Amino acid sequence: MALAAGRAMLMRSGVRLGTQAAARGGNGARRFMNHRVVVEPNTVPGVAVIKFKNPPVNSLTLEFLTEFVICLEKLENDKTFRGVVLTSDCPGIFSAGLDLREMCGKNPAHYAEYWRAVQEMWLKVYLSNLVLVAAINGTSPAGGCLIALSCDYRVLADNPRYRMGLNETLLGLVVPFWFKDTLVNTIGHRASERALQLGLLFPPAEALQLGMVDQVVPEDQVQSTALSVMTQWLAIPDHVRQLTKNMIRKATADHLIKHQEADIQNFINFISRDSIQKSLQVYLENLKQKKH
Ligand SMILES: CCC/C=C/C(=O)SCCNC(=O)CCNC(=O)[C@H](O)C(C)(C)COP(=O)([O-])OP(=O)([O-])OC[C@H]1O[C@@H](n2cnc3c(N)ncnc32)[C@H](O)[C@@H]1OP(=O)([O-])[O-]
């Protein structure tokens, strides 16, 4: 399993997780400090805030995905917590999506390990028993958008530079069916057809109009709005809310679970093609030269 391998890798590289890395803040609250994900309890009882901290752009590296999933597991297993706000510690960027270097110039075993970690992250977020609210304080293309779409509620900062969407076709990539399903479940079939084929990235007003996000608020109010929304969600008893969430999301998640190995094989075959490798390299090179 990628997660187990990732955990072992993190231990080897000296990353200390959970309580090993816990520090006590001024109010006595525990604050978990990992390298790339910071988890801090908030002023709202039962709510933690996860801050993505993988500079410069919060790309979803294997290490990041592993830490993120472990953090979510810890919070789910700790009955103190009923809800989590996901946000970013990198100014102006929620997440740049999958790390392109993980998909470029590596071997099939690496692609398999990486893809399983992406799948596991999505399943963990999409099916979480916790209430997850995305406080989107920056741009969020592709995999970054997928994380937000997998939450229960999305609050986006009102900044026209913060764009959101599944732009994979612009990189020469085809979105996996479960990325597509997550988008269709959020904005509907017709809007997804257009957004996915054209690789559209939407500014806040359009994202709101499409239903890709639930609220757009001034940038300095993103986290406070997410926390007040959370209060409303936490007014519902956990067991009925969790059963209802599971009822709505189970078929979509089961589709991946049932085809998980085939999906990994598809990814390896696709990403290993010379033409795909070339277009990823060009895209990365253009990013470096600021042509995008
Ligand atoms: C089938 C598969 C499905 C795929 C799903 C995906 O998620 S595909 C992903 C789709 N994602 C996208 O299409 C988003 C691509 N990224 C962007 O559009 C912009 O970076 C930005 C708007 C996020 C931030 O703009 P900004 O001007 O603030 O920052 P900047 O542009 O100067 O970048 C700083 C450094 O970060 C580097 N780097 C950036 N992204 C990635 C990455 N994903 N990975 C790795 N590295 C990345 C960049 O090369 C540069 O490195 P350098 O030169 O310092 O060594």
Coordinates of C-alpha atoms and ligand atoms in Angstrom, one line a residue:
M1 CA 0.0 0.0 0.0
A2 CA 1.3 3.4 -0.9
L3 CA 0.2 4.9 2.4
A4 CA 2.1 2.3 4.4
A5 CA 5.1 2.7 2.2
G6 CA 4.8 6.5 2.5
R7 CA 4.5 6.3 6.3
A8 CA 7.7 4.2 6.3
M9 CA 9.4 6.6 4.0
L10 CA 8.4 9.6 6.3
M11 CA 9.7 7.8 9.3
R12 CA 13.0 7.0 7.5
S13 CA 13.3 10.6 6.5
G14 CA 12.8 11.7 10.1
V15 CA 9.4 13.3 9.8
R16 CA 7.7 13.1 13.1
L17 CA 4.0 12.7 13.1
G18 CA 1.0 13.4 15.3
T19 CA 1.7 13.4 19.1
Q20 CA 5.4 13.0 18.5
A21 CA 5.4 16.4 17.0
A22 CA 2.6 17.9 19.1
A23 CA 3.3 21.2 20.8
R24 CA 1.2 23.1 23.3
G25 CA -0.1 26.5 22.3
G26 CA -0.7 29.3 24.7
N27 CA -4.3 28.2 25.4
G28 CA -3.1 24.6 26.1
A29 CA -4.5 23.4 22.9
R30 CA -2.5 20.8 21.0
R31 CA -1.1 21.9 17.7
F32 CA 0.3 19.1 15.4
M33 CA 3.3 20.3 13.4
N34 CA 4.3 18.2 10.5
H35 CA 6.5 19.3 7.7
R36 CA 3.9 20.0 5.0
V37 CA 0.6 20.0 6.9
V38 CA -0.2 22.0 10.0
V39 CA -3.2 21.0 12.1
E40 CA -4.4 23.3 14.7
P41 CA -7.5 23.2 16.9
N42 CA -9.6 26.4 16.5
T43 CA -11.7 28.6 18.7
V44 CA -14.8 26.7 17.6
P45 CA -15.1 23.6 19.8
G46 CA -14.6 20.3 18.0
V47 CA -13.2 22.0 14.9
A48 CA -9.6 21.8 13.6
V49 CA -8.0 23.8 10.9
I50 CA -5.7 22.0 8.5
K51 CA -3.2 24.3 6.7
F52 CA -1.5 23.1 3.6
K53 CA 2.2 24.1 3.9
N54 CA 4.1 22.7 1.0
P55 CA 5.7 25.8 -0.6
P56 CA 6.0 27.2 -3.1
V57 CA 2.6 26.1 -4.5
N58 CA 1.2 23.3 -2.2
S59 CA 1.7 20.8 -5.0
L60 CA 0.5 17.3 -4.1
T61 CA 3.7 15.4 -3.7
L62 CA 3.8 11.9 -2.4
E63 CA 5.1 13.1 1.0
F64 CA 2.4 15.8 1.2
L65 CA -0.4 13.3 0.3
T66 CA 0.8 10.9 3.0
E67 CA 1.0 13.5 5.7
F68 CA -2.4 14.9 4.7
V69 CA -4.1 11.5 4.9
I70 CA -2.4 10.7 8.2
C71 CA -3.6 14.0 9.7
L72 CA -7.2 13.4 8.6
E73 CA -7.1 9.8 10.0
K74 CA -5.8 11.2 13.3
L75 CA -8.5 13.8 13.5
E76 CA -11.2 11.2 12.6
N77 CA -10.0 8.9 15.3
D78 CA -9.9 11.6 17.9
K79 CA -13.4 12.0 19.1
T80 CA -12.7 15.6 20.2
F81 CA -13.0 16.6 16.5
R82 CA -16.2 16.7 14.5
G83 CA -15.2 19.1 11.7
V84 CA -12.2 20.4 9.8
V85 CA -11.5 23.5 7.8
L86 CA -9.0 22.9 5.0
T87 CA -7.0 26.0 4.0
S88 CA -3.6 27.0 2.8
D89 CA -0.6 28.5 4.4
C90 CA 0.9 29.5 1.0
P91 CA -0.1 33.1 0.1
G92 CA -2.4 33.2 -3.0
I93 CA -2.3 29.4 -3.7
F94 CA -4.7 26.8 -2.2
S95 CA -3.0 24.1 -4.1
A96 CA -1.4 23.8 -7.6
G97 CA -2.7 20.2 -7.9
L98 CA -0.8 17.1 -8.5
D99 CA 2.9 17.5 -8.4
L100 CA 4.0 17.3 -12.0
R101 CA 7.5 16.1 -11.1
E102 CA 5.9 13.0 -9.6
M103 CA 4.5 12.2 -13.0
C104 CA 7.5 13.0 -15.1
G105 CA 10.6 10.9 -15.8
K106 CA 9.9 8.3 -13.2
N107 CA 9.4 4.5 -13.4
P108 CA 6.1 2.5 -13.5
A109 CA 6.5 1.5 -9.8
H110 CA 6.7 5.1 -8.8
Y111 CA 3.7 6.0 -10.9
A112 CA 1.7 3.2 -9.3
E113 CA 2.7 4.3 -5.8
Y114 CA 1.9 7.9 -6.5
W115 CA -1.4 7.2 -8.1
R116 CA -2.5 5.0 -5.3
A117 CA -1.7 7.8 -2.8
V118 CA -3.8 10.2 -4.9
Q119 CA -6.7 7.7 -4.9
E120 CA -6.4 7.1 -1.2
M121 CA -6.3 10.9 -0.5
W122 CA -9.5 11.4 -2.5
L123 CA -11.3 8.5 -0.9
K124 CA -10.3 9.7 2.6
V125 CA -11.5 13.3 1.9
Y126 CA -14.6 12.3 -0.1
L127 CA -15.9 9.8 2.4
S128 CA -14.7 11.5 5.6
N129 CA -17.0 11.2 8.6
L130 CA -15.9 14.7 9.6
V131 CA -17.6 17.8 8.2
L132 CA -15.0 19.3 5.8
V133 CA -15.2 22.9 4.8
A134 CA -12.8 24.2 2.2
A135 CA -11.6 27.8 3.0
I136 CA -10.1 28.4 -0.5
N137 CA -7.7 31.3 0.0
G138 CA -5.9 31.0 -3.3
T139 CA -5.9 29.6 -6.8
S140 CA -6.8 25.9 -7.1
P141 CA -6.4 24.1 -10.4
A142 CA -6.8 20.4 -11.1
G143 CA -6.0 18.3 -8.0
G144 CA -6.3 21.4 -5.8
C145 CA -9.8 21.9 -7.1
L146 CA -10.6 18.2 -6.6
I147 CA -9.8 18.5 -2.9
A148 CA -12.1 21.5 -2.5
L149 CA -14.9 19.7 -4.5
S150 CA -14.6 16.7 -2.2
C151 CA -15.4 18.8 0.9
D152 CA -18.9 19.3 2.2
Y153 CA -18.9 23.1 1.6
R154 CA -16.6 25.6 -0.2
V155 CA -15.9 29.2 0.7
L156 CA -13.7 31.1 -1.9
A157 CA -11.9 34.3 -1.5
D158 CA -13.1 37.1 -3.7
N159 CA -10.0 37.7 -5.7
P160 CA -10.2 37.5 -9.5
R161 CA -6.7 36.0 -9.6
Y162 CA -7.9 32.9 -7.7
R163 CA -9.1 30.6 -10.3
M164 CA -10.6 27.2 -9.8
G165 CA -11.3 24.2 -12.1
L166 CA -10.1 21.0 -13.7
N167 CA -7.7 22.2 -16.3
E168 CA -6.1 18.9 -17.2
T169 CA -6.8 19.0 -20.9
L170 CA -4.6 22.2 -21.1
L171 CA -1.7 19.9 -19.9
G172 CA -2.5 17.2 -22.5
L173 CA -4.0 15.0 -19.7
V174 CA -7.3 13.3 -19.4
V175 CA -9.0 13.5 -16.0
P176 CA -9.7 10.2 -14.3
F177 CA -13.4 9.2 -14.2
W178 CA -13.5 9.9 -10.4
F179 CA -12.3 13.5 -10.9
K180 CA -15.1 13.8 -13.5
D181 CA -17.7 12.2 -11.2
T182 CA -16.8 14.6 -8.4
L183 CA -17.2 17.6 -10.7
V184 CA -20.5 16.3 -12.3
N185 CA -21.9 15.7 -8.8
T186 CA -21.1 19.3 -7.9
I187 CA -22.0 21.4 -11.0
G188 CA -24.0 19.0 -13.1
H189 CA -23.5 17.2 -16.4
R190 CA -23.7 20.0 -19.0
A191 CA -21.5 22.5 -17.2
S192 CA -18.9 19.7 -16.6
E193 CA -18.9 18.7 -20.3
R194 CA -17.8 22.2 -21.2
A195 CA -15.5 22.8 -18.2
L196 CA -13.7 19.5 -18.6
Q197 CA -13.2 19.6 -22.3
L198 CA -12.0 23.2 -22.4
G199 CA -10.0 22.8 -19.2
L200 CA -11.7 25.9 -17.8
L201 CA -10.4 27.7 -14.7
F202 CA -13.1 29.9 -13.3
P203 CA -12.7 33.2 -11.4
P204 CA -14.8 33.5 -8.2
A205 CA -18.0 35.1 -9.6
E206 CA -18.3 32.3 -12.3
A207 CA -17.3 29.6 -9.8
L208 CA -20.2 30.8 -7.6
Q209 CA -22.6 31.0 -10.5
L210 CA -21.8 27.5 -11.5
G211 CA -22.2 26.1 -8.0
M212 CA -18.5 25.1 -7.9
V213 CA -18.3 27.0 -4.6
D214 CA -21.0 27.8 -2.1
Q215 CA -19.9 31.3 -1.1
V216 CA -17.5 34.0 -2.2
V217 CA -16.4 36.4 0.5
P218 CA -13.7 39.1 1.0
E219 CA -10.3 37.5 1.3
D220 CA -9.9 38.3 5.0
Q221 CA -13.1 36.6 5.9
V222 CA -12.6 33.2 4.3
Q223 CA -11.6 31.4 7.4
S224 CA -14.1 33.1 9.7
T225 CA -16.9 32.4 7.3
A226 CA -15.8 28.7 7.0
L227 CA -15.9 28.5 10.8
S228 CA -19.3 30.0 11.1
V229 CA -20.7 27.7 8.3
M230 CA -19.2 24.8 10.3
T231 CA -21.3 25.7 13.3
Q232 CA -24.4 25.3 11.2
W233 CA -23.3 21.8 10.0
L234 CA -22.3 20.7 13.5
A235 CA -25.8 21.5 14.8
I236 CA -26.9 18.3 13.0
P237 CA -26.3 15.1 15.0
D238 CA -23.2 13.4 13.6
H239 CA -24.7 9.9 13.0
V240 CA -27.6 11.1 10.9
R241 CA -25.4 13.6 8.9
Q242 CA -22.7 10.9 8.4
L243 CA -25.3 8.3 7.2
T244 CA -26.8 10.8 4.8
K245 CA -23.5 11.8 3.4
N246 CA -22.5 8.2 2.9
M247 CA -25.8 7.5 1.2
I248 CA -25.2 10.3 -1.3
R249 CA -21.5 9.7 -1.9
K250 CA -21.1 5.9 -1.6
A251 CA -21.9 5.0 -5.2
T252 CA -19.3 7.5 -6.6
A253 CA -16.6 6.2 -4.2
D254 CA -17.5 2.6 -4.8
H255 CA -17.0 3.1 -8.5
L256 CA -13.3 3.9 -7.9
I257 CA -12.9 1.2 -5.1
K258 CA -14.2 -1.4 -7.5
H259 CA -11.9 -0.4 -10.3
Q260 CA -8.9 0.8 -8.2
E261 CA -6.3 -1.5 -9.7
A262 CA -7.4 -1.0 -13.2
D263 CA -7.4 2.8 -12.7
I264 CA -3.8 2.5 -11.5
Q265 CA -2.8 0.5 -14.5
N266 CA -4.6 3.0 -16.8
F267 CA -2.7 5.8 -15.2
I268 CA 0.7 4.1 -15.6
N269 CA 0.0 3.3 -19.3
F270 CA -1.2 6.8 -20.0
I271 CA 1.5 8.8 -18.1
S272 CA 4.3 6.6 -19.5
R273 CA 3.5 7.5 -23.1
D274 CA 6.3 9.4 -24.8
S275 CA 3.9 12.0 -26.0
I276 CA 2.5 12.6 -22.5
Q277 CA 5.9 12.8 -21.0
K278 CA 6.9 15.3 -23.6
S279 CA 3.9 17.5 -23.0
L280 CA 4.4 17.5 -19.2
Q281 CA 8.0 18.4 -19.6
V282 CA 7.1 21.3 -21.9
Y283 CA 4.4 22.5 -19.5
L284 CA 6.9 22.4 -16.6
E285 CA 9.5 24.2 -18.6
N286 CA 6.9 26.9 -19.6
L287 CA 6.0 27.3 -15.9
K288 CA 9.6 27.9 -15.1
Q289 CA 9.8 30.5 -17.9
K290 CA 6.5 32.0 -16.9
K291 CA 4.9 31.5 -20.3
H292 CA 1.6 30.3 -18.7
Ligands
LIG1 C1 -4.1 12.4 -15.0 C2 -3.6 13.3 -14.0 C3 -4.6 14.3 -13.5 C4 -3.8 15.5 -13.1 C5 -4.2 16.4 -12.2 C6 -3.3 17.5 -11.8 O1 -3.5 18.1 -10.7 S1 -2.1 18.1 -12.9 C7 -1.5 19.6 -12.2 C8 -2.2 20.8 -12.8 N1 -1.7 22.0 -12.2 C9 -1.5 23.1 -12.8 O2 -1.7 23.2 -14.0 C10 -0.9 24.3 -12.1 C11 0.4 24.7 -12.6 N2 0.9 25.8 -11.8 C12 0.6 27.1 -12.0 O3 -0.3 27.4 -12.9 C13 1.2 28.2 -11.2 O4 2.4 27.6 -10.6 C14 0.4 28.7 -10.1 C15 -0.7 29.6 -10.7 C16 -0.2 27.6 -9.2 C17 1.2 29.6 -9.1 O5 1.9 30.6 -9.9 P1 3.1 31.3 -9.3 O6 3.5 32.4 -10.3 O7 2.8 31.8 -7.9 O8 4.3 30.2 -9.1 P2 5.2 29.6 -10.3 O9 4.4 29.3 -11.5 O10 6.4 30.5 -10.5 O11 5.6 28.2 -9.6 C18 6.6 28.2 -8.6 C19 7.4 26.9 -8.7 O12 6.4 25.8 -8.5 C20 6.5 24.9 -9.6 N3 5.2 24.3 -9.8 C21 4.0 25.0 -10.1 N4 3.0 24.1 -10.2 C22 3.5 22.9 -10.0 C23 3.0 21.6 -10.0 N5 1.7 21.3 -10.2 N6 3.8 20.5 -9.8 C24 5.1 20.7 -9.6 N7 5.7 22.0 -9.6 C25 4.9 23.0 -9.8 C26 7.0 25.8 -10.8 O13 7.5 25.0 -11.8 C27 8.0 26.7 -10.1 O14 9.2 25.9 -10.0 P3 10.6 26.6 -10.0 O15 10.7 27.3 -11.3 O16 10.6 27.6 -8.8 O17 11.6 25.5 -9.9

